[in-house]
PDB file of C-alpha atoms in Angstrom:
ATOM      1  CA  ASP C   1      -6.318   8.166  27.771  1.00 77.00           C
ATOM      2  CA  GLU C   2      -8.708   5.263  27.836  1.00 85.00           C
ATOM      3  CA  SER C   3      -7.722   3.766  24.479  1.00 82.00           C
ATOM      4  CA  ARG C   4      -5.606   0.981  25.979  1.00 84.00           C
ATOM      5  CA  ALA C   5      -8.362   0.053  28.459  1.00 91.00           C
ATOM      6  CA  ARG C   6     -10.895   0.028  25.621  1.00 93.00           C
ATOM      7  CA  PHE C   7      -8.605  -2.163  23.507  1.00 90.00           C
ATOM      8  CA  GLU C   8      -7.986  -4.649  26.332  1.00 91.00           C
ATOM      9  CA  GLU C   9     -11.663  -4.885  27.249  1.00 96.00           C
ATOM     10  CA  GLY C  10     -12.607  -5.295  23.587  1.00 96.00           C
ATOM     11  CA  MET C  11     -10.061  -8.052  23.025  1.00 94.00           C
ATOM     12  CA  ALA C  12     -11.278  -9.916  26.125  1.00 94.00           C
ATOM     13  CA  GLN C  13     -14.881  -9.619  24.973  1.00 97.00           C
ATOM     14  CA  VAL C  14     -14.122 -10.745  21.417  1.00 96.00           C
ATOM     15  CA  ARG C  15     -12.220 -13.691  22.867  1.00 95.00           C
ATOM     16  CA  LEU C  16     -15.276 -14.625  24.969  1.00 96.00           C
ATOM     17  CA  LEU C  17     -17.550 -14.347  21.940  1.00 97.00           C
ATOM     18  CA  LEU C  18     -15.293 -16.522  19.776  1.00 97.00           C
ATOM     19  CA  GLU C  19     -14.687 -19.164  22.436  1.00 96.00           C
ATOM     20  CA  GLY C  20     -18.204 -19.468  23.848  1.00 96.00           C
ATOM     21  CA  GLU C  21     -21.898 -19.272  23.154  1.00 96.00           C
ATOM     22  CA  ASN C  22     -24.583 -17.365  25.032  1.00 97.00           C
ATOM     23  CA  VAL C  23     -21.895 -15.135  26.507  1.00 97.00           C
ATOM     24  CA  THR C  24     -22.479 -12.339  28.991  1.00 98.00           C
ATOM     25  CA  SER C  25     -19.974  -9.598  29.750  1.00 97.00           C
ATOM     26  CA  GLN C  26     -20.242  -6.567  32.027  1.00 97.00           C
ATOM     27  CA  GLY C  27     -17.520  -4.208  30.859  1.00 96.00           C
ATOM     28  CA  ARG C  28     -16.576  -0.649  31.651  1.00 97.00           C
ATOM     29  CA  PHE C  29     -17.217   0.389  28.037  1.00 97.00           C
ATOM     30  CA  HIS C  30     -19.433  -2.342  26.584  1.00 97.00           C
ATOM     31  CA  THR C  31     -21.935  -4.716  28.131  1.00 97.00           C
ATOM     32  CA  PHE C  32     -23.887  -7.543  26.533  1.00 97.00           C
ATOM     33  CA  GLU C  33     -25.981 -10.440  27.756  1.00 98.00           C
ATOM     34  CA  ASN C  34     -26.563 -13.913  26.329  1.00 98.00           C
ATOM     35  CA  VAL C  35     -24.887 -13.210  22.958  1.00 97.00           C
ATOM     36  CA  THR C  36     -23.550 -15.729  20.450  1.00 97.00           C
ATOM     37  CA  SER C  37     -21.283 -14.531  17.658  1.00 94.00           C
ATOM     38  CA  LEU C  38     -22.114 -15.979  14.243  1.00 96.00           C
ATOM     39  CA  PRO C  39     -20.758 -17.602  12.197  1.00 95.00           C
ATOM     40  CA  ARG C  40     -18.948 -19.732  14.743  1.00 95.00           C
ATOM     41  CA  PRO C  41     -15.195 -20.084  14.225  1.00 95.00           C
ATOM     42  CA  THR C  42     -13.821 -23.338  12.871  1.00 94.00           C
ATOM     43  CA  GLN C  43     -10.480 -22.944  14.672  1.00 93.00           C
ATOM     44  CA  VAL C  44     -10.342 -24.307  18.210  1.00 90.00           C
ATOM     45  CA  PRO C  45     -10.610 -22.569  20.572  1.00 88.00           C
ATOM     46  CA  ARG C  46     -10.692 -19.550  18.204  1.00 93.00           C
ATOM     47  CA  PRO C  47      -8.718 -17.946  15.380  1.00 94.00           C
ATOM     48  CA  PRO C  48      -5.337 -16.552  16.425  1.00 94.00           C
ATOM     49  CA  PHE C  49      -5.257 -12.888  17.397  1.00 96.00           C
ATOM     50  CA  TRP C  50      -2.810 -10.596  15.615  1.00 96.00           C
ATOM     51  CA  VAL C  51      -2.226  -7.113  17.028  1.00 94.00           C
ATOM     52  CA  ALA C  52      -0.438  -4.191  15.427  1.00 91.00           C
ATOM     53  CA  ALA C  53       2.492  -2.586  17.240  1.00 88.00           C
ATOM     54  CA  LEU C  54       4.599   0.289  16.012  1.00 80.00           C
ATOM     55  CA  ALA C  55       7.042   1.630  18.574  1.00 79.00           C
ATOM     56  CA  THR C  56       5.646   1.415  22.114  1.00 83.00           C
ATOM     57  CA  PRO C  57       7.482  -1.226  24.193  1.00 89.00           C
ATOM     58  CA  GLU C  58       4.338  -1.743  26.283  1.00 89.00           C
ATOM     59  CA  SER C  59       2.399  -2.786  23.175  1.00 89.00           C
ATOM     60  CA  PHE C  60       4.968  -5.461  22.323  1.00 95.00           C
ATOM     61  CA  GLU C  61       5.117  -6.664  25.923  1.00 96.00           C
ATOM     62  CA  ARG C  62       1.334  -6.863  26.224  1.00 93.00           C
ATOM     63  CA  ALA C  63       1.004  -8.786  22.952  1.00 96.00           C
ATOM     64  CA  GLY C  64       3.562 -11.338  24.138  1.00 97.00           C
ATOM     65  CA  ARG C  65       2.056 -11.668  27.605  1.00 96.00           C
ATOM     66  CA  ASP C  66      -1.442 -12.163  26.159  1.00 94.00           C
ATOM     67  CA  GLY C  67      -0.249 -14.746  23.622  1.00 95.00           C
ATOM     68  CA  TYR C  68      -1.074 -12.657  20.562  1.00 96.00           C
ATOM     69  CA  ALA C  69       0.875 -12.678  17.338  1.00 97.00           C
ATOM     70  CA  VAL C  70       2.290  -9.256  16.493  1.00 96.00           C
ATOM     71  CA  MET C  71       2.244  -7.279  13.233  1.00 95.00           C
ATOM     72  CA  ALA C  72       5.056  -4.740  13.230  1.00 90.00           C
ATOM     73  CA  ILE C  73       6.026  -2.027  10.797  1.00 81.00           C
ATOM     74  CA  PRO C  74       9.756  -1.450  11.322  1.00 80.00           C
ATOM     75  CA  LEU C  75       9.773   2.285  10.603  1.00 75.00           C
ATOM     76  CA  ALA C  76      12.304   2.650  13.412  1.00 67.00           C
ATOM     77  CA  GLY C  77      14.662   0.201  11.726  1.00 69.00           C
ATOM     78  CA  GLY C  78      17.155  -1.381  14.133  1.00 72.00           C
ATOM     79  CA  ARG C  79      15.064  -0.525  17.199  1.00 83.00           C
ATOM     80  CA  MET C  80      12.691  -3.284  16.106  1.00 88.00           C
ATOM     81  CA  ARG C  81      15.193  -5.893  17.328  1.00 89.00           C
ATOM     82  CA  GLU C  82      14.755  -4.642  20.918  1.00 93.00           C
ATOM     83  CA  LEU C  83      10.959  -4.481  20.611  1.00 94.00           C
ATOM     84  CA  ILE C  84      10.782  -8.056  19.293  1.00 95.00           C
ATOM     85  CA  ARG C  85      13.047  -9.151  22.174  1.00 96.00           C
ATOM     86  CA  ILE C  86      10.583  -7.557  24.623  1.00 97.00           C
ATOM     87  CA  TYR C  87       7.712  -9.383  22.901  1.00 97.00           C
ATOM     88  CA  ARG C  88       9.460 -12.769  23.005  1.00 98.00           C
ATOM     89  CA  GLU C  89      10.526 -12.386  26.640  1.00 98.00           C
ATOM     90  CA  ALA C  90       6.973 -11.531  27.684  1.00 98.00           C
ATOM     91  CA  TRP C  91       5.726 -14.485  25.613  1.00 98.00           C
ATOM     92  CA  ALA C  92       8.099 -16.895  27.382  1.00 98.00           C
ATOM     93  CA  GLU C  93       7.472 -15.438  30.856  1.00 98.00           C
ATOM     94  CA  ALA C  94       3.728 -15.963  30.351  1.00 98.00           C
ATOM     95  CA  GLY C  95       4.391 -19.658  29.638  1.00 98.00           C
ATOM     96  CA  HIS C  96       3.264 -19.714  26.011  1.00 97.00           C
ATOM     97  CA  PRO C  97       4.886 -22.437  23.875  1.00 96.00           C
ATOM     98  CA  GLY C  98       7.366 -21.479  21.171  1.00 97.00           C
ATOM     99  CA  ARG C  99       8.593 -17.933  20.493  1.00 96.00           C
ATOM    100  CA  GLY C 100       5.372 -16.287  19.349  1.00 97.00           C
ATOM    101  CA  ARG C 101       4.647 -15.107  15.830  1.00 97.00           C
ATOM    102  CA  VAL C 102       5.955 -11.888  14.330  1.00 96.00           C
ATOM    103  CA  MET C 103       5.068 -10.384  10.970  1.00 95.00           C
ATOM    104  CA  MET C 104       7.015  -7.362   9.773  1.00 90.00           C
ATOM    105  CA  ALA C 105       6.135  -5.342   6.683  1.00 86.00           C
ATOM    106  CA  PHE C 106       9.082  -3.772   4.874  1.00 87.00           C
ATOM    107  CA  HIS C 107       8.820  -1.492   1.885  1.00 91.00           C
ATOM    108  CA  MET C 108      10.692  -3.042  -1.013  1.00 95.00           C
ATOM    109  CA  PHE C 109      11.317  -2.065  -4.603  1.00 97.00           C
ATOM    110  CA  CYS C 110      13.740  -4.120  -6.656  1.00 98.00           C
ATOM    111  CA  HIS C 111      15.013  -3.435 -10.166  1.00 98.00           C
ATOM    112  CA  SER C 112      18.057  -4.740 -12.032  1.00 98.00           C
ATOM    113  CA  ASP C 113      19.246  -1.104 -12.274  1.00 98.00           C
ATOM    114  CA  ARG C 114      19.829   0.250  -8.733  1.00 97.00           C
ATOM    115  CA  SER C 115      19.682   3.903  -9.820  1.00 97.00           C
ATOM    116  CA  LEU C 116      16.402   3.341 -11.604  1.00 98.00           C
ATOM    117  CA  ALA C 117      15.002   1.512  -8.576  1.00 98.00           C
ATOM    118  CA  LEU C 118      15.838   4.499  -6.369  1.00 97.00           C
ATOM    119  CA  GLU C 119      14.307   6.928  -8.839  1.00 98.00           C
ATOM    120  CA  MET C 120      11.117   4.902  -9.281  1.00 98.00           C
ATOM    121  CA  ALA C 121      10.537   4.196  -5.579  1.00 97.00           C
ATOM    122  CA  ARG C 122      11.348   7.626  -4.114  1.00 98.00           C
ATOM    123  CA  GLU C 123       8.121   9.535  -4.807  1.00 97.00           C
ATOM    124  CA  PRO C 124       5.638   6.756  -3.898  1.00 97.00           C
ATOM    125  CA  LEU C 125       7.468   5.891  -0.660  1.00 96.00           C
ATOM    126  CA  ASN C 126       7.847   9.541   0.377  1.00 96.00           C
ATOM    127  CA  ARG C 127       4.144  10.105  -0.369  1.00 96.00           C
ATOM    128  CA  TYR C 128       3.232   7.082   1.767  1.00 93.00           C
ATOM    129  CA  LEU C 129       5.287   8.381   4.701  1.00 92.00           C
ATOM    130  CA  LYS C 130       3.603  11.791   4.475  1.00 92.00           C
ATOM    131  CA  ARG C 131       0.145  10.166   4.418  1.00 92.00           C
ATOM    132  CA  LEU C 132       0.966   8.297   7.615  1.00 86.00           C
ATOM    133  CA  VAL C 133       1.808  11.588   9.287  1.00 85.00           C
ATOM    134  CA  ASP C 134      -1.289  13.263   7.826  1.00 86.00           C
ATOM    135  CA  GLY C 135      -3.425  10.546   9.417  1.00 82.00           C
ATOM    136  CA  ALA C 136      -1.878  11.154  12.846  1.00 78.00           C
ATOM    137  CA  ARG C 137      -1.193  14.887  12.560  1.00 76.00           C
ATOM    138  CA  HIS C 138      -3.533  15.667  15.491  1.00 74.00           C
ATOM    139  CA  TRP C 139      -0.883  14.113  17.773  1.00 67.00           C
ATOM    140  CA  LEU C 140       1.503  16.941  16.831  1.00 66.00           C
ATOM    141  CA  HIS C 141      -0.647  19.719  18.283  1.00 68.00           C
ATOM    142  CA  GLY C 142      -1.194  19.135  21.974  1.00 63.00           C
ATOM    143  CA  THR C 143      -2.812  15.706  21.868  1.00 64.00           C
ATOM    144  CA  ASP C 144      -1.348  13.643  24.661  1.00 67.00           C
ATOM    145  CA  SER C 145      -2.147  10.278  26.189  1.00 70.00           C
ATOM    146  CA  ALA C 146      -0.904   8.564  29.307  1.00 72.00           C
ATOM    147  CA  ASP C 147      -1.426   5.283  27.436  1.00 67.00           C
ATOM    148  CA  TYR C 148       0.960   6.293  24.668  1.00 67.00           C
ATOM    149  CA  PRO C 149       3.648   8.529  26.142  1.00 66.00           C
ATOM    150  CA  ASP C 150       5.825  10.346  23.600  1.00 69.00           C
ATOM    151  CA  TYR C 151       3.590   9.328  20.706  1.00 70.00           C
ATOM    152  CA  ASP C 152       3.739  12.944  19.588  1.00 72.00           C
ATOM    153  CA  LYS C 153       7.524  12.560  19.260  1.00 75.00           C
ATOM    154  CA  ILE C 154       7.098   9.382  17.217  1.00 74.00           C
ATOM    155  CA  ILE C 155       4.836  11.217  14.774  1.00 76.00           C
ATOM    156  CA  ALA C 156       7.133  14.278  14.707  1.00 79.00           C
ATOM    157  CA  ASN C 157      10.090  12.023  13.900  1.00 80.00           C
ATOM    158  CA  LEU C 158       8.065  10.216  11.257  1.00 83.00           C
ATOM    159  CA  ASP C 159       7.355  13.614   9.679  1.00 86.00           C
ATOM    160  CA  GLN C 160      11.102  13.893   8.986  1.00 90.00           C
ATOM    161  CA  GLU C 161      11.382  10.479   7.315  1.00 91.00           C
ATOM    162  CA  THR C 162      12.173   9.983   3.644  1.00 95.00           C
ATOM    163  CA  MET C 163      13.001   7.011   1.484  1.00 95.00           C
ATOM    164  CA  GLU C 164      16.685   7.683   2.150  1.00 96.00           C
ATOM    165  CA  THR C 165      16.312   7.755   5.957  1.00 93.00           C
ATOM    166  CA  GLN C 166      14.217   4.601   5.853  1.00 92.00           C
ATOM    167  CA  MET C 167      16.844   2.884   3.706  1.00 93.00           C
ATOM    168  CA  ALA C 168      19.626   3.976   6.070  1.00 91.00           C
ATOM    169  CA  LYS C 169      17.751   2.343   8.970  1.00 87.00           C
ATOM    170  CA  GLY C 170      17.157  -0.857   6.999  1.00 86.00           C
ATOM    171  CA  ALA C 171      13.401  -0.232   7.140  1.00 87.00           C
ATOM    172  CA  ALA C 172      13.036   0.122   3.353  1.00 93.00           C
ATOM    173  CA  TRP C 173      14.709  -2.155   0.855  1.00 95.00           C
ATOM    174  CA  VAL C 174      15.224  -0.368  -2.442  1.00 97.00           C
ATOM    175  CA  GLY C 175      17.784  -1.195  -5.106  1.00 97.00           C
ATOM    176  CA  ASP C 176      19.047  -4.037  -7.210  1.00 98.00           C
ATOM    177  CA  PRO C 177      18.928  -7.665  -6.006  1.00 98.00           C
ATOM    178  CA  ALA C 178      22.501  -7.612  -4.646  1.00 97.00           C
ATOM    179  CA  SER C 179      22.059  -4.411  -2.615  1.00 95.00           C
ATOM    180  CA  ILE C 180      18.737  -5.584  -1.190  1.00 95.00           C
ATOM    181  CA  ARG C 181      20.276  -8.944  -0.270  1.00 95.00           C
ATOM    182  CA  ASP C 182      23.071  -7.067   1.558  1.00 93.00           C
ATOM    183  CA  THR C 183      20.544  -4.910   3.426  1.00 88.00           C
ATOM    184  CA  ILE C 184      18.570  -7.922   4.555  1.00 87.00           C
ATOM    185  CA  ALA C 185      21.739  -9.709   5.677  1.00 88.00           C
TER     186      ALA C 185
END
């Protein structure tokens, strides 16, 4: 239940360390005095921050409000459009220039023979999806967090995903060049 607070405090402290020298911070979780992070960044005022966001609207909103770029994995397919809208609205409302930066990682396997592409990609993609669930399986058995409501449902739904369901959502691009081009369009 304190993961979001820990993340926000940590980001603020890393920002201080990258933007200043001899920094002191009294946090709820971490405290340090007169610290300088080395090596010093060459970007001014610091390197850009990229944060990962999967399916929680609050994560996308917070990233936009704080001026962070967002890395998204569109496992939910079309729902990503709404989440990116939330990010960009929060970005604009906070007064940041431009529209923010969004990186999305799609699974893709392309072969001149569509049937062969499907056959070759199926097992590795299905195995990947199962490993994601294995890594978060503890959420399926009573783990709950006020910071991430319904995360257990996200993991339970992910446990039902296959290459075919991901393709149907447009979250995985598998096939020949023409079919992948159509999916992207």
